Tab-separated table of N, CA and C in Angstrom:
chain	number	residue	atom	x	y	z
A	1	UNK	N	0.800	-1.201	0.000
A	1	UNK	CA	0.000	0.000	0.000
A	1	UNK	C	0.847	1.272	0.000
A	2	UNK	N	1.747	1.094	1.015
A	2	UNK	CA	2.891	2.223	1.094
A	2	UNK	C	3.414	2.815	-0.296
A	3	UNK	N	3.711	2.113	-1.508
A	3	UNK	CA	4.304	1.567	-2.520
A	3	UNK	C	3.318	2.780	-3.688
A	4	UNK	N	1.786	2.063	-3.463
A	4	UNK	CA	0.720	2.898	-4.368
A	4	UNK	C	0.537	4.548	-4.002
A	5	UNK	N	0.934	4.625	-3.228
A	5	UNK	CA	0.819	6.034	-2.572
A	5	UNK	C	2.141	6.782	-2.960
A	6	UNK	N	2.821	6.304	-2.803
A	6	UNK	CA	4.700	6.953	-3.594
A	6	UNK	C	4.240	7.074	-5.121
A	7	UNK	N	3.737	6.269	-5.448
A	7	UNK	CA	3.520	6.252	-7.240
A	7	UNK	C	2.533	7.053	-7.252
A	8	UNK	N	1.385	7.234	-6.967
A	8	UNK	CA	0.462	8.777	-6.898
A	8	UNK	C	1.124	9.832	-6.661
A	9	UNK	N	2.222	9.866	-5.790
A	9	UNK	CA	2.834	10.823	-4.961
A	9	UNK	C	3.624	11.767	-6.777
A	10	UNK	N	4.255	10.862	-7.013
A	10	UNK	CA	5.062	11.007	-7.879
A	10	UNK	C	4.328	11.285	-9.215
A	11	UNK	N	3.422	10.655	-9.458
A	11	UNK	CA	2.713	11.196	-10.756
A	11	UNK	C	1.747	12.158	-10.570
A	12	UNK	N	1.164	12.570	-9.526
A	12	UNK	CA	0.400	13.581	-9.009
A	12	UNK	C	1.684	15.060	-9.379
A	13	UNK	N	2.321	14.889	-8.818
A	13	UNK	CA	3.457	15.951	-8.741
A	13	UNK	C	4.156	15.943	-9.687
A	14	UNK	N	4.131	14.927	-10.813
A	14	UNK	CA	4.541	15.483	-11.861
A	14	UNK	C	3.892	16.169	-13.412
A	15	UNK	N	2.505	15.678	-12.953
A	15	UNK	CA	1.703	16.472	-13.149
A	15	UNK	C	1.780	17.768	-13.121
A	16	UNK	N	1.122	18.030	-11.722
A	16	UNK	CA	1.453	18.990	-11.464
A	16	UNK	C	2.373	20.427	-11.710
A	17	UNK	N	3.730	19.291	-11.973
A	17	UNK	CA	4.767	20.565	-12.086
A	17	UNK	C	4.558	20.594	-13.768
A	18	UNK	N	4.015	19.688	-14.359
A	18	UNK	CA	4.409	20.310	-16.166
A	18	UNK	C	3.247	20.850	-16.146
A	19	UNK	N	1.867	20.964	-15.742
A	19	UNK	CA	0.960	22.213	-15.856
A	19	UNK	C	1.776	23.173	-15.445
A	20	UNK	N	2.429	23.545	-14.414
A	20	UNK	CA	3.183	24.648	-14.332
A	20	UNK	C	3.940	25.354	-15.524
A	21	UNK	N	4.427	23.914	-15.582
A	21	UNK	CA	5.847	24.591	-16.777
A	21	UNK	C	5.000	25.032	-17.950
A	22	UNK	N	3.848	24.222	-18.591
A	22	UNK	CA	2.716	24.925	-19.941
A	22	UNK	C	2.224	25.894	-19.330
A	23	UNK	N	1.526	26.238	-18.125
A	23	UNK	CA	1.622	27.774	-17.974
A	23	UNK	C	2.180	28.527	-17.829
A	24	UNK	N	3.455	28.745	-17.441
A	24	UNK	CA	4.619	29.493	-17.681
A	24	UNK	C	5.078	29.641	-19.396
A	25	UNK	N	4.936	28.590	-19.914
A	25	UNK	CA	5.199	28.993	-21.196
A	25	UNK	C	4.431	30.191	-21.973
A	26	UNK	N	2.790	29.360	-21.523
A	26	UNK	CA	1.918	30.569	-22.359
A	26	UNK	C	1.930	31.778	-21.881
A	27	UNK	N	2.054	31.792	-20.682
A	27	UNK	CA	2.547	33.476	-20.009
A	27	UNK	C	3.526	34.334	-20.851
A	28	UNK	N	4.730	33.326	-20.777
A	28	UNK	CA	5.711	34.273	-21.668
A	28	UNK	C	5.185	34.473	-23.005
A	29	UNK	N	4.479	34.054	-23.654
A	29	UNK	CA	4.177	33.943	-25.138
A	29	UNK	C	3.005	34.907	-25.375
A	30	UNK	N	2.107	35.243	-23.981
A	30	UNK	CA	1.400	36.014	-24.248
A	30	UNK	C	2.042	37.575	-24.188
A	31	UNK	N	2.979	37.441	-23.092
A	31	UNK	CA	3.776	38.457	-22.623
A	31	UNK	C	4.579	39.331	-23.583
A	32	UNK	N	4.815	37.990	-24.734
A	32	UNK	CA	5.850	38.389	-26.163
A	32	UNK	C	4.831	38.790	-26.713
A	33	UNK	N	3.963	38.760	-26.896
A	33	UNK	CA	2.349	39.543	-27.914
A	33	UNK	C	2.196	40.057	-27.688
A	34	UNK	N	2.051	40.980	-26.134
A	34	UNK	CA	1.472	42.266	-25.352
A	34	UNK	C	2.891	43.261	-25.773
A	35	UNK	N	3.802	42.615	-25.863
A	35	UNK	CA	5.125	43.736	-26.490
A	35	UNK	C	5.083	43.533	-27.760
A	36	UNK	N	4.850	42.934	-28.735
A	36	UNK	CA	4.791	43.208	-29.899
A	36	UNK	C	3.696	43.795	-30.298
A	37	UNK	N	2.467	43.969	-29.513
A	37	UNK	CA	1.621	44.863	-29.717
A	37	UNK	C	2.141	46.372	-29.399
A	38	UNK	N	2.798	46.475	-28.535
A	38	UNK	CA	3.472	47.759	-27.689
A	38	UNK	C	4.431	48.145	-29.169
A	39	UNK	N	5.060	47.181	-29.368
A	39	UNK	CA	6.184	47.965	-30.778
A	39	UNK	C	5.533	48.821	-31.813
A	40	UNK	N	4.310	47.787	-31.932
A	40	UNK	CA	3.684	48.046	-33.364
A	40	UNK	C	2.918	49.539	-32.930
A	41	UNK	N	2.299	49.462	-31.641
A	41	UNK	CA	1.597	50.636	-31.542
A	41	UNK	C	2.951	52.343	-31.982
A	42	UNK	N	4.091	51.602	-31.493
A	42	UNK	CA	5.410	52.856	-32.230
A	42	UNK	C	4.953	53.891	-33.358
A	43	UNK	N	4.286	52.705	-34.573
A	43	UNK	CA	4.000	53.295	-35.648
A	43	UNK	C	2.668	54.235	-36.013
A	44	UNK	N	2.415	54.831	-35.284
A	44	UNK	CA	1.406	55.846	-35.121
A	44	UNK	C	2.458	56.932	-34.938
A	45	UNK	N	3.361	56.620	-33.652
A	45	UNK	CA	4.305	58.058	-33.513
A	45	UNK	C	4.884	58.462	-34.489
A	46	UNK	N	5.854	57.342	-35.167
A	46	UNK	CA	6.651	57.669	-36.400
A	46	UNK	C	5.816	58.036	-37.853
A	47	UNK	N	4.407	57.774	-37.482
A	47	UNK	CA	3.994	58.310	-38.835
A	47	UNK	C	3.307	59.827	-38.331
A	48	UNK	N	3.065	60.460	-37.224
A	48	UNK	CA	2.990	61.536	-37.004
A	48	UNK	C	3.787	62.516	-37.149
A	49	UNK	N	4.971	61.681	-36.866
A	49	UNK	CA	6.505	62.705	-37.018
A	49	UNK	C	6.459	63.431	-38.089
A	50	UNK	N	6.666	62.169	-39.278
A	50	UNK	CA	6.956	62.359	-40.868
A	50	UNK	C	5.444	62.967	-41.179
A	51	UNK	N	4.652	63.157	-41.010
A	51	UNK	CA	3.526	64.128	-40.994
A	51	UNK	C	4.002	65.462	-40.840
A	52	UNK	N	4.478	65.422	-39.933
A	52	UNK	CA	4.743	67.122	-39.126
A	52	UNK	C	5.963	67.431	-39.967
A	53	UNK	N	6.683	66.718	-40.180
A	53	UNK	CA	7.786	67.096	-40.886
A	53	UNK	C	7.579	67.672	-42.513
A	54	UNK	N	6.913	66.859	-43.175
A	54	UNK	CA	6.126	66.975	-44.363
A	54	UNK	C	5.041	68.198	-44.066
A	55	UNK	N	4.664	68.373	-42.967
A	55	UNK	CA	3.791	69.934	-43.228
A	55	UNK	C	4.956	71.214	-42.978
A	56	UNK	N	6.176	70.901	-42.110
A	56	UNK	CA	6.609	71.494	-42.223
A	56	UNK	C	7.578	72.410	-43.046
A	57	UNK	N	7.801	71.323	-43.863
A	57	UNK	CA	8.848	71.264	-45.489
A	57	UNK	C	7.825	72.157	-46.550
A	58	UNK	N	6.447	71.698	-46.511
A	58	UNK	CA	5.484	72.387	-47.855
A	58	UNK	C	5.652	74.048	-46.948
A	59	UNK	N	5.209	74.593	-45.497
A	59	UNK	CA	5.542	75.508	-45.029
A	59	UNK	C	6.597	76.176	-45.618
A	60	UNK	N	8.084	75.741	-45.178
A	60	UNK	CA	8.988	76.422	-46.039
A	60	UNK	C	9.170	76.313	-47.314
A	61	UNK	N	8.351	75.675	-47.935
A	61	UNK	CA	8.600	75.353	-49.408
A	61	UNK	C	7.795	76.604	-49.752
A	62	UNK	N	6.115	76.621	-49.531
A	62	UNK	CA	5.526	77.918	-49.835
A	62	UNK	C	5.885	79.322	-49.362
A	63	UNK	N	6.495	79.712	-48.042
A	63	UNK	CA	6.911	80.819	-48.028
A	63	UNK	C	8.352	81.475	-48.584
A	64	UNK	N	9.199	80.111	-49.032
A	64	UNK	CA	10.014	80.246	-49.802
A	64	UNK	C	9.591	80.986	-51.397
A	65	UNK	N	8.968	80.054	-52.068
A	65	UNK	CA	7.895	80.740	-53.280
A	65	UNK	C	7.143	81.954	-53.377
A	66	UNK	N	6.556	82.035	-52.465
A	66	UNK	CA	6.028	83.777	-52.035
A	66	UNK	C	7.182	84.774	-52.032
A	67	UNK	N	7.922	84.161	-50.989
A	67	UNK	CA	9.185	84.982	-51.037
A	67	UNK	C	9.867	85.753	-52.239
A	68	UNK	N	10.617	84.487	-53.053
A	68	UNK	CA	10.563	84.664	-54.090
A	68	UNK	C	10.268	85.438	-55.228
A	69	UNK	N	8.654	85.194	-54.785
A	69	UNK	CA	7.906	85.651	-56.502
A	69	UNK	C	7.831	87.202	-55.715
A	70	UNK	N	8.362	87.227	-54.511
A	70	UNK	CA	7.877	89.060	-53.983
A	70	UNK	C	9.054	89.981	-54.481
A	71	UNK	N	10.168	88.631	-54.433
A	71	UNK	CA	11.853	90.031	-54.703
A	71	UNK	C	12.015	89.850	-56.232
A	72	UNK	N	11.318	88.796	-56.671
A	72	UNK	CA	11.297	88.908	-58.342
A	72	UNK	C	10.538	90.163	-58.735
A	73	UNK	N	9.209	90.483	-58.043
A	73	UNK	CA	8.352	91.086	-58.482
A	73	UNK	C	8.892	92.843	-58.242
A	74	UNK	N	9.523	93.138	-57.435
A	74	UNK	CA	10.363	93.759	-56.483
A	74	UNK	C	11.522	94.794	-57.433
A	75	UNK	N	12.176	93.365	-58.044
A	75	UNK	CA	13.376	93.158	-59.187
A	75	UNK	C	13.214	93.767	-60.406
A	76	UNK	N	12.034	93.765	-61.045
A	76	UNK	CA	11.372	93.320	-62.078
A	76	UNK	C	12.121	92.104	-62.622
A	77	UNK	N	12.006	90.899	-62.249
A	77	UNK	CA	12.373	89.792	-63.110
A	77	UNK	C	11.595	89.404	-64.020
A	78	UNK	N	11.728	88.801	-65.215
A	78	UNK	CA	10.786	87.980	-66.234
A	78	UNK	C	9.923	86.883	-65.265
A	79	UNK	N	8.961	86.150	-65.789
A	79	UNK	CA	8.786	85.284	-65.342
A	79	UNK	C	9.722	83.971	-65.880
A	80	UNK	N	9.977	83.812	-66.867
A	80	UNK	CA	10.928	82.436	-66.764
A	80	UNK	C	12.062	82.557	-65.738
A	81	UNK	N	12.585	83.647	-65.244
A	81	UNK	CA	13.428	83.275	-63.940
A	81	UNK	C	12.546	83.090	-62.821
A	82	UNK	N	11.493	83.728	-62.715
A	82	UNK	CA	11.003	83.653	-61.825
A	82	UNK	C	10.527	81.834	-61.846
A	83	UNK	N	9.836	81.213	-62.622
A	83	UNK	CA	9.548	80.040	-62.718
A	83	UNK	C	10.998	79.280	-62.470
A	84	UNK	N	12.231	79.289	-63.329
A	84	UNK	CA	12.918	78.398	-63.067
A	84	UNK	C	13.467	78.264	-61.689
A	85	UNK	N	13.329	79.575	-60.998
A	85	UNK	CA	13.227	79.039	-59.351
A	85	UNK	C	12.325	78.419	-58.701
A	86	UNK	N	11.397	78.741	-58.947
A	86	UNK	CA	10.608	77.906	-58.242
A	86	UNK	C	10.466	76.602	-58.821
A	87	UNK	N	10.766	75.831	-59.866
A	87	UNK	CA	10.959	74.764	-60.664
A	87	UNK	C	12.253	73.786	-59.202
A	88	UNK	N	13.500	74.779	-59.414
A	88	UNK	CA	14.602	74.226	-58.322
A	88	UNK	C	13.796	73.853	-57.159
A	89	UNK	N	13.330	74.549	-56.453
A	89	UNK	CA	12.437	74.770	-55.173
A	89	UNK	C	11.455	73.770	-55.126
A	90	UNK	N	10.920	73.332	-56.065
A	90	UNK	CA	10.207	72.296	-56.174
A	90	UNK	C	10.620	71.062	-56.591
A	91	UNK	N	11.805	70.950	-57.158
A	91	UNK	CA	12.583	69.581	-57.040
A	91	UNK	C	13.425	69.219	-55.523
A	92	UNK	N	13.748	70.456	-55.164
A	92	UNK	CA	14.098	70.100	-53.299
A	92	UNK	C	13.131	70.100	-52.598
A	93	UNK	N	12.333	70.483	-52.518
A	93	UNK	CA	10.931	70.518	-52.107
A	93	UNK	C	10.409	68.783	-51.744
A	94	UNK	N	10.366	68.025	-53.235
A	94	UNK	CA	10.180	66.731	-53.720
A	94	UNK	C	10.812	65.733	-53.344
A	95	UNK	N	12.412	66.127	-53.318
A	95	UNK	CA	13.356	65.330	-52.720
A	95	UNK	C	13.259	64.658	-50.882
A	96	UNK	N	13.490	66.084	-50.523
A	96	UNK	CA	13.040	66.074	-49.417
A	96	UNK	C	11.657	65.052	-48.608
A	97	UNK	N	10.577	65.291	-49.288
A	97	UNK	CA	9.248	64.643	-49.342
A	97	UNK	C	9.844	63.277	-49.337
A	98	UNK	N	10.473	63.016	-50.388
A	98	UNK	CA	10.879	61.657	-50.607
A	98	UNK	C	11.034	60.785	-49.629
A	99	UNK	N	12.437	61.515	-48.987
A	99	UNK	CA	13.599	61.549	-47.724
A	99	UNK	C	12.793	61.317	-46.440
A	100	UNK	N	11.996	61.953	-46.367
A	100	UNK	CA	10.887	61.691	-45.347
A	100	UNK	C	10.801	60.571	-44.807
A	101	UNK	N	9.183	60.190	-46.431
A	101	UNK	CA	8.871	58.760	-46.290
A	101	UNK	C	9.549	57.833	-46.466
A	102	UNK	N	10.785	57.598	-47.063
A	102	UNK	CA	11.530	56.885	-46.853
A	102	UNK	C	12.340	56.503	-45.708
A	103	UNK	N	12.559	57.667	-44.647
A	103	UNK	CA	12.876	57.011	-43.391
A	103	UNK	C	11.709	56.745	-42.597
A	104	UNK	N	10.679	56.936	-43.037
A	104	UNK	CA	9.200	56.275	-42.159
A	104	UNK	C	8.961	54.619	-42.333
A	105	UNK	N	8.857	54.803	-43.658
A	105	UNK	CA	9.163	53.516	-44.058
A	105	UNK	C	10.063	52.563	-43.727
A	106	UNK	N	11.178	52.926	-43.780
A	106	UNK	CA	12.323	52.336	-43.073
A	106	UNK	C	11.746	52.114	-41.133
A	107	UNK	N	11.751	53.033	-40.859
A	107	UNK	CA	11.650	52.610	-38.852
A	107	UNK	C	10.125	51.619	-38.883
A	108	UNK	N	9.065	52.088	-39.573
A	108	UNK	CA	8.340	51.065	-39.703
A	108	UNK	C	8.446	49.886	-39.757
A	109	UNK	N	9.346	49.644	-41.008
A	109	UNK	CA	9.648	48.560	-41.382
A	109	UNK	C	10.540	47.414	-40.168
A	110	UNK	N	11.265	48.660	-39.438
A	110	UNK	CA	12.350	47.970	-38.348
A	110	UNK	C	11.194	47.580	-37.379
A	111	UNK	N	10.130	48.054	-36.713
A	111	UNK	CA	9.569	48.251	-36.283
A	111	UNK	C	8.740	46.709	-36.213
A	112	UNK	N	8.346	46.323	-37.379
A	112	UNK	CA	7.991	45.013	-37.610
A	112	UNK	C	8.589	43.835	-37.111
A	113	UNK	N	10.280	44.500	-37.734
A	113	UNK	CA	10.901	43.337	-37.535
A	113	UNK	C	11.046	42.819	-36.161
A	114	UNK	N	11.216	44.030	-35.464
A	114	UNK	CA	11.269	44.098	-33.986
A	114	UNK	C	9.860	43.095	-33.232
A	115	UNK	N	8.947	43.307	-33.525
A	115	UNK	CA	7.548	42.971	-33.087
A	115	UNK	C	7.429	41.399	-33.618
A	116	UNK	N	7.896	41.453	-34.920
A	116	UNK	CA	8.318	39.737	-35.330
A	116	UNK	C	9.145	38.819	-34.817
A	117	UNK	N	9.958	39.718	-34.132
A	117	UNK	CA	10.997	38.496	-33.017
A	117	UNK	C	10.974	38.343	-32.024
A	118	UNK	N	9.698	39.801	-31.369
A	118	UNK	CA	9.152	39.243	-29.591
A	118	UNK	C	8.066	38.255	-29.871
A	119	UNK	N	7.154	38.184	-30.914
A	119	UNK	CA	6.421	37.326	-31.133
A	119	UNK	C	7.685	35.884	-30.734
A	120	UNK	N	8.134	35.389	-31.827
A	120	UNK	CA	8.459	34.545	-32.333
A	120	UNK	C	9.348	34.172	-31.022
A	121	UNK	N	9.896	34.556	-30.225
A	121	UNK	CA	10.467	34.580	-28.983
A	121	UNK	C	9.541	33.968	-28.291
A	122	UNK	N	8.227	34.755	-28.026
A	122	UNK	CA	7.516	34.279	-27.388
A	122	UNK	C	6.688	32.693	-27.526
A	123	UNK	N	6.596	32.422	-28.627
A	123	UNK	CA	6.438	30.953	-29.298
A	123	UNK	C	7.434	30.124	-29.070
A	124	UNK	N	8.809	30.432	-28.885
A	124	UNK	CA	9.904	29.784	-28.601
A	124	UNK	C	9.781	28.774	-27.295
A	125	UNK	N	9.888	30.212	-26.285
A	125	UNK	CA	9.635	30.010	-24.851
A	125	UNK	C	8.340	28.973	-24.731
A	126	UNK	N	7.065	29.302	-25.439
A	126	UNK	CA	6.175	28.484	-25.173
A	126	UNK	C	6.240	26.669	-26.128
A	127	UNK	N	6.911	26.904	-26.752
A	127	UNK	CA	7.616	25.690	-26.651
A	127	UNK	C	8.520	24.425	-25.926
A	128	UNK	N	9.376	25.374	-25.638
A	128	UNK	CA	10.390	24.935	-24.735
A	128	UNK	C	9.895	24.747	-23.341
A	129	UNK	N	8.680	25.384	-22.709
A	129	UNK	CA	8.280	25.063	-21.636
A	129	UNK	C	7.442	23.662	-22.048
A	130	UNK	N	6.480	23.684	-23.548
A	130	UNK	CA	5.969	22.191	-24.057
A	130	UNK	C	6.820	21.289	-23.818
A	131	UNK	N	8.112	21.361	-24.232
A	131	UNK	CA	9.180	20.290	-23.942
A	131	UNK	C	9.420	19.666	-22.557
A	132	UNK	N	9.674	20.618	-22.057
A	132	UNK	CA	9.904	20.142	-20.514
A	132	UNK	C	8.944	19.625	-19.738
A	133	UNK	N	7.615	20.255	-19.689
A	133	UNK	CA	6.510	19.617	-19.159
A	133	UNK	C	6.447	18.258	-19.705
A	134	UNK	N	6.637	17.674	-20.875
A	134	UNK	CA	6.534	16.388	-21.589
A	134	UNK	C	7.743	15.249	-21.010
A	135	UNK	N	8.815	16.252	-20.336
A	135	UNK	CA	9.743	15.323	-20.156
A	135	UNK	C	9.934	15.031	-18.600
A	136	UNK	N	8.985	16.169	-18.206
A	136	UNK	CA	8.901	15.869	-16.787
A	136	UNK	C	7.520	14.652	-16.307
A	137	UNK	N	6.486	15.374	-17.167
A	137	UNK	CA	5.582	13.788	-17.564
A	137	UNK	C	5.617	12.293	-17.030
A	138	UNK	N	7.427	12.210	-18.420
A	138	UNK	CA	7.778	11.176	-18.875
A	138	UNK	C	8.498	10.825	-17.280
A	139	UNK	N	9.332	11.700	-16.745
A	139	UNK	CA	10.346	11.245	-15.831
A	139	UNK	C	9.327	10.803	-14.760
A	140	UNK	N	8.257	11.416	-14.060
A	140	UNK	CA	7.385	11.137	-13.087
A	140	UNK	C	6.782	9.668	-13.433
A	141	UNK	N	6.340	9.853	-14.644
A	141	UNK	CA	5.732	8.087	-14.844
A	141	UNK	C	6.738	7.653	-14.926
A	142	UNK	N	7.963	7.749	-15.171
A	142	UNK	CA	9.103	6.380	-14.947
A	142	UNK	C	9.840	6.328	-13.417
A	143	UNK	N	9.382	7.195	-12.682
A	143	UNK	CA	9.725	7.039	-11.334
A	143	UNK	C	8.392	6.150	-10.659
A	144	UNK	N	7.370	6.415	-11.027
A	144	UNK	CA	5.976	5.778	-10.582
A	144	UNK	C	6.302	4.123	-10.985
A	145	UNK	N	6.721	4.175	-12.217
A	145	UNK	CA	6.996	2.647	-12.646
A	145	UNK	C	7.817	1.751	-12.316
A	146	UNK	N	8.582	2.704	-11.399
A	146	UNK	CA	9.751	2.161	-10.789
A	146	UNK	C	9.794	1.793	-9.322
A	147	UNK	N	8.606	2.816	-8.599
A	147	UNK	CA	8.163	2.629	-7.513
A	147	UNK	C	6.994	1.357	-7.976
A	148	UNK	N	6.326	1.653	-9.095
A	148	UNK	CA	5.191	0.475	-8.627
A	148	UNK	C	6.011	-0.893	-8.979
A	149	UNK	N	7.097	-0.990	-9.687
A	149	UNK	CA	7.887	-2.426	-10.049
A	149	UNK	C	8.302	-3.035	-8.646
A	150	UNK	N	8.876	-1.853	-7.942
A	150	UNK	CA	9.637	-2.473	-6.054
A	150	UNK	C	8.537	-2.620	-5.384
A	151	UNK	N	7.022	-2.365	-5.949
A	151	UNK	CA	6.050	-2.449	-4.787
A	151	UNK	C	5.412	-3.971	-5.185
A	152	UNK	N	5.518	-4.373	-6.051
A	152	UNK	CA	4.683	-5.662	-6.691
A	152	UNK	C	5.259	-6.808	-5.867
């Protein structure tokens, strides 16, 4: 009798401990989702930035042009000088714009990647805790089997 009670003892508790270890896994895995949600939310800031930045560029782009067409007008310049400046002004203007979204795009993009490897981290961990719970399982029923073999 002594014998059946060690082998409960032992598979009860090893039980036990690999529910632990699968909930510890999914913890971390949820934990890696609640931060890759946190990364991703980033991309609201960085697209506000390049917003503000882009209103701020057409800003100096138009009072640049006003400017302009005021000391041309001022000057008496033709208009083809007057246009081929503002032509320049509007290819830096453009560039710029470019330059922008292209580093938005870019931190975005990092941004992902970042959020793709706390995920994937987090799947890791909840793996590796699958593992162990399975092997702790295994070790508890082969201690039970070993207690119930000396008890027979």
């Amino acid at each position: 009798m002594p014998w059946q009670l060690a082998a409960t003892l032992a598979v009860g508790s090893g039980v036990m401990a690999a529910g632990q270890q699968r909930a510890a896994g999914q913890a971390a895995r949820s934990e890696a989702r609640l931060q890759a949600i946190e990364i991703r939310k980033q991309r609201f800031g960085i697209e506000e930035i390049a917003l503000q930045q882009q209103q701020q560029l057409f800003a100096n782009f138009s009072e640049l042009i006003n400017t302009n067409a005021a000391v041309a007008a001022y000057m008496g310049r033709t208009d083809r000088s007057i246009r081929a400046i503002q032509k320049q002004e509007a290819e830096k203007y453009s560039t710029d714009v470019r330059r922008v979204q292209s580093q938005k795009r870019r931190e975005i993009d990092k941004l992902g990647s970042q959020a793709l490897t706390m995920e994937r981290r987090g799947d890791t961990a909840r793996e590796v805790a699958s593992y162990n719970a399975n092997a702790t399982l295994f070790s508890s029923l082969g201690s039970a089997a070993m207690i119930y073999g000396l008890g027979s």
